[in-house]
XYZ file of C-alpha atoms in Angstrom:
702
model
C -153.708 -0.035 -81.694
C -151.255 1.406 -78.651
C -149.000 -0.889 -76.298
C -151.448 -1.066 -73.365
C -153.871 -2.413 -75.742
C -151.005 -5.021 -77.599
C -150.015 -5.863 -74.126
C -153.561 -7.126 -73.111
C -154.020 -8.843 -76.386
C -150.853 -10.865 -75.925
C -151.919 -11.636 -72.090
C -155.771 -12.265 -73.052
C -156.862 -12.870 -76.550
C -160.679 -11.046 -77.646
C -161.828 -15.364 -78.087
C -160.225 -15.794 -74.109
C -161.930 -12.980 -73.159
C -165.157 -13.870 -74.785
C -165.049 -17.367 -73.628
C -164.633 -16.192 -69.951
C -167.183 -13.195 -69.871
C -170.426 -13.692 -72.247
C -171.172 -10.434 -73.982
C -167.482 -9.179 -73.646
C -167.203 -7.890 -77.180
C -170.729 -5.873 -77.529
C -170.197 -4.238 -73.805
C -166.228 -3.320 -75.077
C -167.807 -1.835 -78.089
C -170.779 0.015 -76.747
C -168.273 1.500 -73.591
C -165.531 2.468 -76.471
C -167.989 4.064 -78.805
C -170.556 6.078 -75.782
C -168.093 6.963 -73.731
C -164.835 7.236 -76.365
C -162.941 5.487 -73.282
C -160.126 3.050 -73.887
C -160.904 0.290 -71.378
C -157.671 -1.658 -72.186
C -155.570 -0.182 -69.141
C -158.440 -0.743 -66.929
C -158.805 -4.640 -68.363
C -155.441 -4.658 -67.340
C -155.389 -3.501 -63.921
C -158.484 -5.166 -62.826
C -156.625 -9.017 -64.593
C -153.821 -7.821 -62.577
C -155.613 -7.059 -59.314
C -157.306 -10.319 -59.788
C -154.473 -12.666 -60.354
C -151.464 -11.526 -57.808
C -153.445 -13.354 -54.931
C -153.547 -16.331 -56.997
C -150.200 -15.997 -58.285
C -148.878 -15.235 -54.264
C -150.426 -18.165 -52.791
C -148.686 -20.537 -55.841
C -145.234 -18.642 -55.098
C -145.888 -18.693 -51.252
C -146.560 -22.607 -51.630
C -143.326 -23.194 -53.256
C -141.222 -20.721 -50.815
C -142.784 -22.921 -48.274
C -141.764 -26.048 -50.139
C -138.196 -24.932 -50.315
C -137.889 -24.083 -46.505
C -137.915 -26.568 -43.629
C -140.520 -26.752 -41.658
C -141.582 -28.369 -38.011
C -145.483 -29.599 -37.460
C -147.292 -29.066 -34.262
C -150.079 -31.126 -33.878
C -153.060 -30.692 -32.382
C -153.023 -33.443 -29.049
C -149.368 -32.516 -27.898
C -149.134 -30.168 -24.995
C -146.460 -28.414 -27.421
C -149.410 -26.989 -28.921
C -150.916 -25.868 -26.034
C -147.755 -23.479 -25.148
C -147.342 -22.660 -28.910
C -150.709 -20.928 -29.011
C -150.602 -19.460 -26.265
C -146.575 -17.406 -27.361
C -148.353 -16.974 -30.388
C -151.212 -14.714 -28.928
C -148.205 -12.857 -26.670
C -145.979 -12.143 -29.405
C -146.759 -8.755 -30.875
C -145.446 -9.817 -34.761
C -147.744 -12.625 -34.453
C -151.040 -11.105 -32.070
C -151.534 -8.413 -34.689
C -151.445 -10.471 -37.941
C -153.527 -9.241 -40.982
C -156.404 -11.959 -40.664
C -156.786 -13.370 -36.978
C -159.094 -14.927 -34.493
C -160.636 -13.130 -31.071
C -161.348 -15.749 -28.456
C -161.444 -15.078 -24.848
C -160.149 -18.689 -24.560
C -157.392 -20.042 -26.374
C -158.642 -23.275 -26.313
C -159.831 -26.184 -24.295
C -157.033 -25.659 -22.461
C -157.616 -22.793 -20.771
C -155.183 -21.354 -19.281
C -156.858 -20.463 -15.998
C -154.891 -19.795 -13.060
C -156.290 -18.912 -9.393
C -154.419 -15.825 -9.099
C -156.573 -12.219 -9.034
C -155.110 -9.040 -9.278
C -155.077 -7.151 -6.125
C -157.631 -4.007 -5.779
C -156.463 -1.022 -6.463
C -156.858 2.135 -3.970
C -159.800 3.310 -6.193
C -161.563 -0.160 -5.755
C -161.379 -0.330 -1.916
C -162.174 2.730 -1.833
C -165.435 2.205 -3.504
C -165.767 -1.181 -1.224
C -165.200 1.184 1.596
C -168.059 3.399 0.355
C -170.133 2.205 -1.942
C -170.564 -2.206 -1.573
C -173.106 -2.249 -4.156
C -171.259 -0.179 -7.002
C -168.541 -2.273 -6.167
C -169.784 -5.971 -6.815
C -171.431 -4.121 -10.019
C -168.282 -3.163 -11.030
C -166.431 -6.550 -10.462
C -169.510 -8.114 -11.987
C -168.846 -6.385 -15.314
C -164.869 -6.729 -15.106
C -165.589 -10.871 -14.475
C -167.802 -11.106 -17.826
C -165.093 -8.977 -19.829
C -163.100 -11.735 -19.978
C -159.611 -11.311 -21.775
C -159.582 -11.038 -25.483
C -156.477 -13.050 -27.059
C -155.850 -13.184 -30.591
C -154.216 -16.230 -32.339
C -153.966 -16.633 -36.026
C -156.724 -17.276 -38.628
C -156.987 -20.488 -40.039
C -155.387 -21.115 -43.297
C -152.954 -17.922 -42.668
C -149.474 -17.782 -43.068
C -147.373 -14.887 -41.167
C -143.766 -14.210 -41.423
C -142.268 -12.945 -38.221
C -138.593 -12.233 -37.218
C -137.087 -13.873 -33.896
C -133.542 -12.904 -32.542
C -133.012 -11.926 -35.832
C -134.305 -14.741 -38.005
C -136.740 -14.617 -40.607
C -139.258 -17.664 -39.763
C -143.001 -18.287 -40.624
C -145.862 -20.059 -38.695
C -149.540 -20.875 -40.062
C -152.373 -22.644 -39.241
C -154.076 -25.280 -41.334
C -157.348 -26.783 -40.490
C -157.958 -30.754 -40.536
C -160.672 -33.228 -39.342
C -160.474 -35.613 -36.822
C -162.797 -38.495 -38.025
C -161.586 -41.303 -35.880
C -164.333 -40.437 -33.258
C -167.904 -40.378 -32.895
C -167.943 -37.110 -34.543
C -166.175 -35.479 -37.063
C -163.959 -32.449 -34.925
C -162.278 -29.299 -36.606
C -158.808 -29.365 -35.461
C -156.040 -27.329 -35.941
C -152.200 -27.937 -36.648
C -149.655 -25.408 -36.848
C -146.204 -25.432 -38.790
C -143.327 -23.155 -38.405
C -141.128 -22.451 -41.357
C -137.544 -21.255 -41.591
C -134.384 -21.475 -43.925
C -132.657 -24.695 -44.765
C -129.979 -23.161 -43.258
C -131.254 -22.140 -40.180
C -132.592 -25.354 -38.895
C -130.694 -24.660 -35.509
C -132.437 -21.343 -35.006
C -136.102 -23.204 -35.805
C -135.102 -25.827 -33.285
C -134.184 -23.016 -30.838
C -137.788 -21.575 -31.565
C -139.767 -24.702 -30.851
C -137.355 -24.713 -27.386
C -137.878 -21.100 -26.853
C -141.729 -21.500 -27.075
C -141.815 -24.070 -24.440
C -139.740 -22.252 -21.649
C -141.506 -19.348 -21.992
C -144.900 -20.645 -21.146
C -143.338 -22.660 -19.073
C -141.397 -20.101 -17.153
C -144.556 -17.880 -16.993
C -146.081 -20.390 -14.744
C -143.534 -21.880 -13.033
C -144.549 -20.385 -9.484
C -147.654 -22.496 -9.121
C -148.516 -26.270 -9.777
C -150.435 -27.222 -12.555
C -153.556 -29.496 -12.573
C -153.953 -32.002 -15.441
C -156.497 -34.690 -16.054
C -157.639 -37.555 -18.242
C -160.217 -36.294 -20.558
C -161.586 -37.695 -23.838
C -160.569 -34.927 -26.340
C -161.984 -36.211 -29.537
C -160.991 -39.765 -30.550
C -158.320 -40.938 -27.893
C -157.935 -39.658 -24.186
C -155.293 -36.706 -23.245
C -153.783 -35.600 -20.096
C -155.532 -31.981 -20.220
C -154.623 -28.825 -18.726
C -157.625 -27.423 -16.342
C -155.899 -24.924 -14.039
C -152.804 -23.412 -12.234
C -152.952 -23.204 -8.752
C -150.669 -20.926 -6.182
C -148.620 -23.404 -4.571
C -149.753 -24.366 -0.996
C -147.464 -24.660 2.016
C -147.318 -27.413 3.637
C -147.626 -25.511 6.972
C -151.458 -24.342 6.021
C -152.695 -27.735 5.967
C -153.969 -29.308 9.773
C -151.913 -32.598 9.867
C -149.423 -33.936 12.576
C -145.998 -32.210 12.029
C -144.340 -36.194 12.010
C -146.663 -37.161 9.577
C -145.825 -34.279 7.282
C -142.286 -34.704 7.674
C -142.417 -38.163 7.406
C -144.162 -38.514 3.900
C -142.327 -35.253 2.675
C -138.962 -36.918 3.655
C -139.751 -40.104 1.754
C -140.863 -38.668 -1.577
C -138.018 -36.397 -0.965
C -135.689 -39.447 -0.748
C -137.322 -41.095 -3.721
C -136.584 -38.397 -6.089
C -133.385 -38.157 -5.470
C -130.950 -38.887 -8.686
C -128.729 -41.420 -6.539
C -132.264 -43.246 -5.396
C -133.115 -43.641 -9.040
C -129.947 -44.868 -9.562
C -130.265 -47.372 -6.555
C -133.304 -48.680 -7.782
C -132.289 -49.526 -11.407
C -129.317 -51.387 -10.438
C -130.981 -53.502 -8.134
C -133.578 -54.263 -10.834
C -136.406 -52.526 -9.067
C -139.314 -51.120 -10.757
C -138.599 -47.209 -10.314
C -142.018 -46.180 -8.850
C -143.905 -44.955 -5.155
C -147.343 -45.826 -4.146
C -149.208 -43.821 -1.068
C -152.659 -44.466 -0.219
C -154.321 -41.504 2.501
C -157.241 -42.684 3.833
C -159.515 -41.398 6.650
C -163.037 -39.910 6.534
C -164.136 -36.676 4.536
C -162.891 -33.578 4.940
C -159.732 -34.934 6.906
C -157.122 -32.866 4.527
C -155.918 -35.621 2.180
C -156.620 -33.814 -0.824
C -155.143 -30.433 0.584
C -152.430 -32.368 1.668
C -151.254 -33.965 -2.049
C -151.738 -30.026 -3.285
C -149.157 -29.340 -0.376
C -146.861 -32.331 -1.180
C -146.591 -30.979 -4.762
C -146.099 -27.377 -3.985
C -143.136 -28.656 -1.645
C -141.609 -31.072 -3.952
C -142.406 -28.393 -7.225
C -144.171 -31.439 -9.003
C -147.427 -30.888 -11.222
C -150.612 -33.246 -10.791
C -152.130 -35.938 -13.012
C -155.611 -36.765 -12.305
C -157.519 -39.415 -13.604
C -160.869 -40.777 -12.700
C -161.444 -44.659 -13.477
C -164.974 -44.422 -13.698
C -165.086 -41.612 -17.132
C -166.920 -42.891 -19.837
C -165.014 -44.662 -22.643
C -161.837 -45.360 -20.556
C -160.382 -48.793 -21.057
C -157.268 -50.504 -20.387
C -155.649 -49.095 -23.642
C -156.571 -45.825 -22.970
C -155.747 -45.866 -19.382
C -151.952 -47.530 -20.679
C -151.724 -44.468 -23.066
C -152.183 -42.199 -20.094
C -149.674 -43.745 -18.049
C -147.345 -43.856 -20.803
C -147.882 -40.330 -21.312
C -146.729 -38.823 -17.741
C -143.806 -36.964 -17.782
C -141.158 -38.835 -15.371
C -141.516 -36.434 -12.260
C -144.978 -36.067 -10.937
C -147.779 -37.184 -9.098
C -150.777 -39.322 -10.423
C -153.251 -38.451 -8.436
C -156.306 -40.752 -8.322
C -159.349 -39.916 -5.521
C -161.962 -41.802 -3.860
C -160.525 -45.090 -5.282
C -163.177 -47.030 -3.537
C -166.011 -45.323 -5.837
C -163.778 -45.907 -8.820
C -166.369 -48.886 -9.681
C -163.592 -51.655 -9.451
C -165.309 -54.086 -6.957
C -162.908 -55.976 -3.892
C -162.907 -59.597 -4.511
C -165.095 -61.834 -2.604
C -162.959 -65.033 -3.049
C -160.220 -65.867 -0.221
C -158.133 -67.827 -3.435
C -158.042 -64.727 -4.964
C -156.503 -62.499 -2.345
C -153.765 -64.699 -2.632
C -150.768 -62.834 -3.817
C -148.467 -64.185 -6.942
C -150.143 -65.974 -9.547
C -153.887 -65.039 -8.755
C -152.989 -61.438 -9.513
C -153.546 -61.813 -13.178
C -155.610 -60.529 -15.569
C -157.928 -63.386 -15.977
C -158.289 -64.739 -12.421
C -159.327 -61.012 -11.199
C -161.287 -60.178 -13.928
C -163.523 -63.721 -13.237
C -163.534 -63.014 -9.377
C -165.394 -59.315 -9.832
C -166.468 -59.172 -13.054
C -165.817 -56.033 -15.727
C -167.150 -52.862 -15.036
C -169.262 -50.428 -18.164
C -166.254 -48.790 -18.526
C -163.699 -51.597 -19.513
C -161.485 -51.198 -16.596
C -160.978 -53.959 -14.165
C -158.857 -54.535 -11.532
C -156.171 -56.161 -13.200
C -156.291 -53.611 -15.428
C -155.372 -51.327 -12.915
C -152.776 -53.148 -11.078
C -150.781 -53.787 -14.438
C -151.126 -50.044 -15.131
C -149.024 -49.367 -11.298
C -146.660 -52.317 -11.564
C -147.011 -54.055 -14.601
C -144.178 -54.929 -16.764
C -145.001 -51.767 -18.966
C -145.865 -49.379 -15.957
C -144.426 -45.675 -16.119
C -141.489 -45.442 -14.147
C -140.295 -42.256 -11.953
C -143.284 -41.012 -10.907
C -145.466 -40.972 -7.552
C -148.584 -42.590 -7.374
C -150.963 -41.124 -4.448
C -154.702 -42.663 -3.914
C -157.589 -41.784 -1.456
C -159.859 -43.370 0.151
C -162.330 -43.009 2.746
C -162.960 -46.588 2.839
C -159.471 -48.281 3.445
C -161.310 -51.509 3.993
C -163.033 -51.467 0.736
C -160.273 -51.873 -1.114
C -159.148 -55.069 -2.843
C -155.897 -56.325 -0.902
C -153.668 -56.942 -4.301
C -154.324 -52.998 -4.602
C -152.664 -52.361 -1.464
C -150.126 -54.994 -0.997
C -146.306 -53.791 -0.869
C -144.724 -52.449 -4.362
C -148.004 -51.216 -5.241
C -148.485 -48.818 -1.968
C -145.864 -48.294 -0.009
C -147.010 -46.397 2.293
C -150.255 -45.946 4.173
C -151.006 -42.726 5.736
C -154.281 -42.550 7.735
C -156.070 -38.767 8.036
C -158.231 -38.434 11.224
C -160.335 -36.275 12.954
C -158.374 -33.514 14.132
C -156.172 -34.191 17.538
C -155.282 -31.981 20.176
C -151.797 -31.027 18.292
C -153.607 -29.770 15.004
C -156.281 -28.123 16.297
C -153.990 -25.427 17.718
C -152.671 -25.409 14.492
C -155.814 -24.741 12.780
C -156.194 -21.622 15.365
C -152.764 -20.175 13.872
C -153.823 -20.437 10.014
C -156.232 -17.255 10.405
C -152.736 -15.219 11.084
C -149.589 -13.968 8.387
C -146.673 -12.941 8.943
C -145.432 -9.441 8.403
C -141.993 -8.452 6.862
C -141.362 -7.018 10.392
C -141.494 -10.977 11.557
C -144.580 -9.990 13.844
C -147.912 -11.668 13.613
C -150.969 -10.275 13.158
C -154.654 -11.902 11.931
C -155.028 -12.289 8.373
C -157.704 -9.312 8.116
C -158.124 -6.517 9.554
C -155.983 -6.711 13.143
C -158.296 -6.374 15.975
C -155.595 -4.590 17.879
C -153.004 -2.628 16.822
C -150.665 -4.425 19.007
C -150.721 -7.838 18.318
C -147.918 -10.390 19.165
C -147.386 -14.095 18.416
C -147.936 -14.422 21.793
C -151.263 -13.303 21.672
C -152.550 -15.250 18.683
C -150.467 -18.703 20.435
C -152.442 -18.251 23.710
C -155.912 -17.605 21.425
C -155.372 -20.677 19.651
C -154.441 -22.905 22.786
C -157.672 -21.494 24.277
C -159.263 -22.360 20.756
C -158.117 -26.142 21.200
C -158.948 -26.379 25.269
C -162.574 -25.313 24.086
C -163.026 -28.255 21.484
C -162.828 -31.915 22.207
C -159.531 -33.562 20.433
C -160.813 -36.339 17.442
C -164.322 -34.950 17.322
C -164.091 -32.932 14.071
C -161.975 -32.879 10.887
C -159.574 -30.183 9.887
C -162.272 -28.822 7.686
C -165.474 -28.614 10.481
C -162.801 -26.725 11.824
C -161.440 -24.619 9.196
C -165.193 -23.396 7.868
C -165.609 -22.155 11.737
C -162.687 -20.098 11.976
C -163.503 -18.931 8.631
C -166.644 -17.199 9.880
C -164.716 -15.112 12.490
C -161.408 -14.503 10.358
C -162.019 -10.569 11.445
C -162.425 -11.057 15.246
C -160.484 -13.981 16.229
C -161.541 -13.438 20.008
C -165.131 -13.947 19.243
C -164.053 -17.317 17.506
C -162.700 -18.435 20.827
C -165.612 -17.352 22.857
C -168.319 -19.106 20.454
C -166.101 -22.219 20.144
C -168.032 -24.223 22.726
C -171.512 -23.161 21.648
C -170.185 -24.657 17.958
C -168.867 -27.969 19.400
C -172.087 -28.194 20.692
C -174.188 -28.234 17.864
C -171.837 -30.687 16.508
C -172.811 -33.198 18.935
C -176.733 -33.378 17.110
C -178.105 -36.948 16.513
C -181.166 -37.218 14.492
C -184.147 -38.218 15.614
C -184.833 -41.198 13.836
C -181.169 -42.264 13.453
C -180.352 -45.942 14.755
C -179.001 -45.338 18.562
C -177.223 -49.020 18.359
C -174.383 -47.215 16.244
C -173.533 -45.152 18.865
C -174.630 -47.335 22.082
C -171.515 -48.862 24.414
C -173.128 -50.463 27.431
C -174.994 -48.633 30.467
C -177.241 -47.095 28.674
C -174.242 -44.822 27.322
C -173.688 -43.942 23.767
C -170.525 -43.004 22.252
C -170.446 -39.765 19.985
C -166.873 -38.538 18.646
C -165.242 -40.732 20.893
C -166.896 -39.648 24.019
C -169.489 -41.945 26.297
C -172.804 -39.725 26.790
C -175.830 -40.318 28.575
C -178.799 -38.948 26.399
C -182.071 -37.458 27.964
C -185.034 -36.095 26.164
C -188.040 -34.054 27.003
C -190.740 -33.004 25.213
C -193.225 -30.039 25.004
C -196.979 -30.406 24.745
C -198.737 -27.446 24.054
C -202.461 -26.739 23.525
C -205.035 -23.570 23.605
C -207.456 -23.349 25.987
C -210.036 -20.834 26.907
C -209.653 -18.287 29.867
C -212.775 -16.859 31.291
C -210.789 -13.842 32.548
C -209.785 -12.913 29.226
C -212.392 -14.289 26.917
C -209.315 -15.629 24.645
C -207.535 -18.711 24.387
C -204.261 -18.802 25.727
C -201.246 -20.407 24.670
C -200.121 -23.264 27.461
C -198.047 -26.112 27.725
C -198.311 -29.260 30.298
C -196.527 -29.508 33.396
C -195.589 -32.752 35.450
C -194.994 -32.187 39.150
C -192.828 -34.602 40.916
C -193.794 -37.214 43.142
C -193.324 -36.437 47.136
C -191.004 -40.078 47.194
C -189.234 -38.507 44.211
C -185.290 -37.214 45.087
C -186.852 -33.596 44.226
C -190.761 -33.543 45.632
C -193.162 -31.078 44.098
C -191.026 -29.560 41.899
C -192.081 -28.989 38.138
C -190.767 -30.067 34.534
C -191.601 -30.460 31.450
C -193.410 -34.097 29.992
C -191.623 -37.001 28.818
C -188.343 -36.165 30.311
C -185.810 -39.120 30.987
C -182.886 -40.846 29.778
C -182.737 -42.959 27.482
C -182.212 -46.407 27.360
C -179.898 -48.904 25.445
C -183.241 -50.931 24.431
C -184.796 -47.805 22.366
C -183.929 -47.629 18.774
C -184.068 -44.037 18.467
C -184.422 -40.403 20.120
C -188.208 -40.527 18.867
C -188.663 -43.756 20.457
C -186.794 -43.366 23.624
C -189.172 -39.789 23.569
C -192.460 -41.527 23.018
C -191.908 -43.978 25.690
C -191.112 -41.053 28.134
C -194.346 -39.837 27.295
C -197.029 -42.600 27.423
C -195.418 -43.581 30.780
C -195.817 -40.498 32.323
C -199.052 -39.127 30.501
C -200.407 -42.041 28.942
C -200.473 -39.885 25.428
C -199.691 -41.071 21.878
C -196.605 -39.540 20.391
C -198.002 -38.266 17.040
C -194.733 -36.558 15.445
C -192.072 -34.165 16.647
C -192.812 -30.467 14.875
C -189.954 -28.602 16.139
C -186.842 -29.053 18.157
C -184.944 -26.990 20.856
C -181.094 -26.467 20.779
C -179.246 -29.362 22.115
C -177.960 -29.063 25.795
C -174.723 -30.248 27.142
C -173.656 -30.862 31.406
C -171.484 -32.817 33.313
C -172.126 -34.252 36.377
C -169.876 -36.248 38.823
C -170.802 -39.620 37.097
C -171.563 -38.884 33.673
C -171.433 -36.638 30.816
C -175.146 -35.586 29.433
C -176.607 -34.106 26.188
C -179.886 -33.292 26.261
C -182.961 -33.356 23.515
C -185.730 -31.407 23.609
C -188.574 -31.131 21.305
C -192.086 -29.668 20.479
C -194.576 -32.909 19.884
C -198.000 -33.360 18.766
C -199.859 -36.193 20.471
C -203.601 -37.357 19.906
C -206.063 -34.332 20.311
C -208.804 -36.547 22.092
C -206.507 -37.423 25.244
C -205.417 -34.532 26.568
C -208.408 -34.905 28.627
C -207.815 -37.978 29.995
C -203.749 -37.722 31.388
C -202.679 -40.624 33.502
C -199.753 -39.983 35.418
C -197.817 -42.109 37.000
C -198.205 -42.143 40.725
C -194.776 -43.049 41.321
C -192.872 -39.937 39.472
C -195.375 -37.117 39.202
C -198.475 -36.172 41.855
C -200.140 -33.529 39.702
C -200.100 -32.132 36.095
C -201.023 -28.282 35.230
C -201.356 -26.539 32.038
C -200.087 -23.139 31.925
C -199.507 -20.215 30.493
C -195.917 -18.342 29.773
C -196.827 -15.327 32.301
C -198.164 -17.696 35.003
C -194.375 -19.766 34.444
C -192.592 -15.981 34.782
C -194.669 -14.550 37.499
C -192.989 -17.585 39.304
C -196.107 -19.787 39.778
C -194.218 -22.947 39.475
C -191.342 -23.935 41.284
C -189.071 -25.730 38.437
C -186.131 -28.802 39.105
C -182.800 -27.403 36.918
C -183.221 -26.229 33.577
C -186.869 -26.735 32.800
C -187.826 -23.018 33.373
C -185.495 -22.324 30.827
C -186.143 -24.674 28.289
C -189.721 -23.903 28.665
C -189.917 -20.499 27.952
C -187.256 -21.235 24.927
C -190.280 -23.559 23.597
C -192.829 -20.579 23.894
C -190.458 -18.431 21.958
C -190.548 -20.903 19.244
C -194.231 -21.619 19.571
C -194.922 -18.174 19.036
C -192.493 -17.229 16.240
C -193.885 -20.076 13.934
C -197.670 -20.123 15.370
C -197.815 -23.784 14.823
C -201.554 -24.943 14.385
C -202.553 -27.056 18.364
C -205.746 -28.088 19.239
C -208.095 -26.363 21.900
C -209.427 -27.097 25.206
C -212.745 -25.646 25.986
C -212.313 -27.407 29.232
C -209.550 -26.403 31.323
C -208.159 -28.476 34.371
C -205.207 -28.402 36.788
C -205.133 -31.553 39.091
C -204.388 -30.751 42.467
C -204.067 -34.301 43.134
C -202.200 -37.390 41.376
C -204.578 -39.205 38.520
C -203.109 -42.374 38.713
C -203.393 -45.111 35.664
C -206.608 -46.710 35.007
């Protein structure tokens, strides 16, 4: 027996091997006799290979037990920083066993920053647009691959001259409705390197924050497993307040108020006087007036992160709401958007609107009921300024309808400042024009895209902005509407100014079935965007009539000739033209009334509309709405004129109108030809008149 065989016999006696591997003795005898090979050395090698990993795991476990460690749980924000740091640290991202992913975890490290185009990309965009967008699509799909430690993996690394270890351990969160797999991170160091281990954790946090320090981090309260936590959604570029369309005085007032609140001296003053250290704001006004944008601008100005919360989130109850607020950092903005739609009902009883004890949960809950998500008005009030309210944060609530909010939510102490965001006034509209520009390093200004002229100066841009403001009436458009319009013309500021009037006219449109009582003022005038207008409607009635000369059906329109007693006698106009009265419920009702009074025909439906008109007379501002209508076909040969208004009617073709057969009043000829263009383009089905009559004299009402 040689030494290898003796060693093997000592480590694994024959009987033990036979018990572990049935038939081992027969197989060993066969191999030894047939191949004349001594298998003892091979068995020893195989044994060592199989046993070494087990021994290493035991040794590693023993070694880690002798070290100091720090655990980072999954639900803590530090976990996100650590995962991001591990994926970027060379010694760990190239570990023996790694997990490849395009997202580090549920908390995506998304930003709204994109790399600038290379010169090659710019050339491709100019020469082959399709190829450029095809390449961009491929790049968008090829997300950056991140490498992190595989579960149950332990990896050693050196950092600042010290040896550390990190391991990932899986566990199952069974506290929610469904079991969820989670991961805990453990960092290890030698017992005498405790300070170095703590410094490592601090550096991990700093590295992540400094990498994202030039942006505003947006968090949202989301349910993660069994509880709600602040989840990082995106990091947005800091937005200068100068790019937000709002009155300068308003921006300055709110900014100064928040800055003064955040000063250390202010905090000490609050504490020394026993006043809860919190500040609340309500931004209210119509949609699109810049409430959310202003919140982002304020956060950018003050270098604060935004924590958003929806009070209508599923499974959000009072306890989770309190925990979310308690986990807020000391300096941040808490944003509750559209608080009027948060499912918290306004109390209806007058007694409950009194202050003092009426803010109690029992009174409020009884008055309003309890929403399905478990959040009551009392819970929100307690979180904002209750005994356990978090201090040091800035609360911003936005709403489109401040009148729908409960007075208890708006009382001083909970809301310290109410800021109205209205329609763009004369001071905002020029600023909206200036947002299309950029300031160059040499101090000059040019359009933010390709300059329309190589000789742009600041005066040119300011002049264009002022001209644009002169063409857009103040207090009638939101900042979002103006910005959307200007974005269409960012390559051509001159065209933006030239088309401003036509764009403004489009926004005066009122639907044919809209309740006019919402706009009525007096004396048949209707207030639209703070301007009182008189409204005029007109109808175009088309049909096909048989023409003997061409032996074909010709498209023709009904025209009416003004009476001799009229101010414009014998001139022609479209049918159903007249002013809207205060008794008309809708524009369609007014149109039907005019058609019935002037022709005796009954309006069936409106088939199409022409662009709105706008003009000014010595006494009034006017807007006009013209439409193509359908009437009862059987009535077309029984037109009944009102002799006090019209003396004759005619079915006229387009060529007859163009040839000057009819003398029109005002813009009726232009509008009639536009109606012909619409009919020829859409080819709407029309009735036919076999016997065509053009009355030369008045056909009075029967």
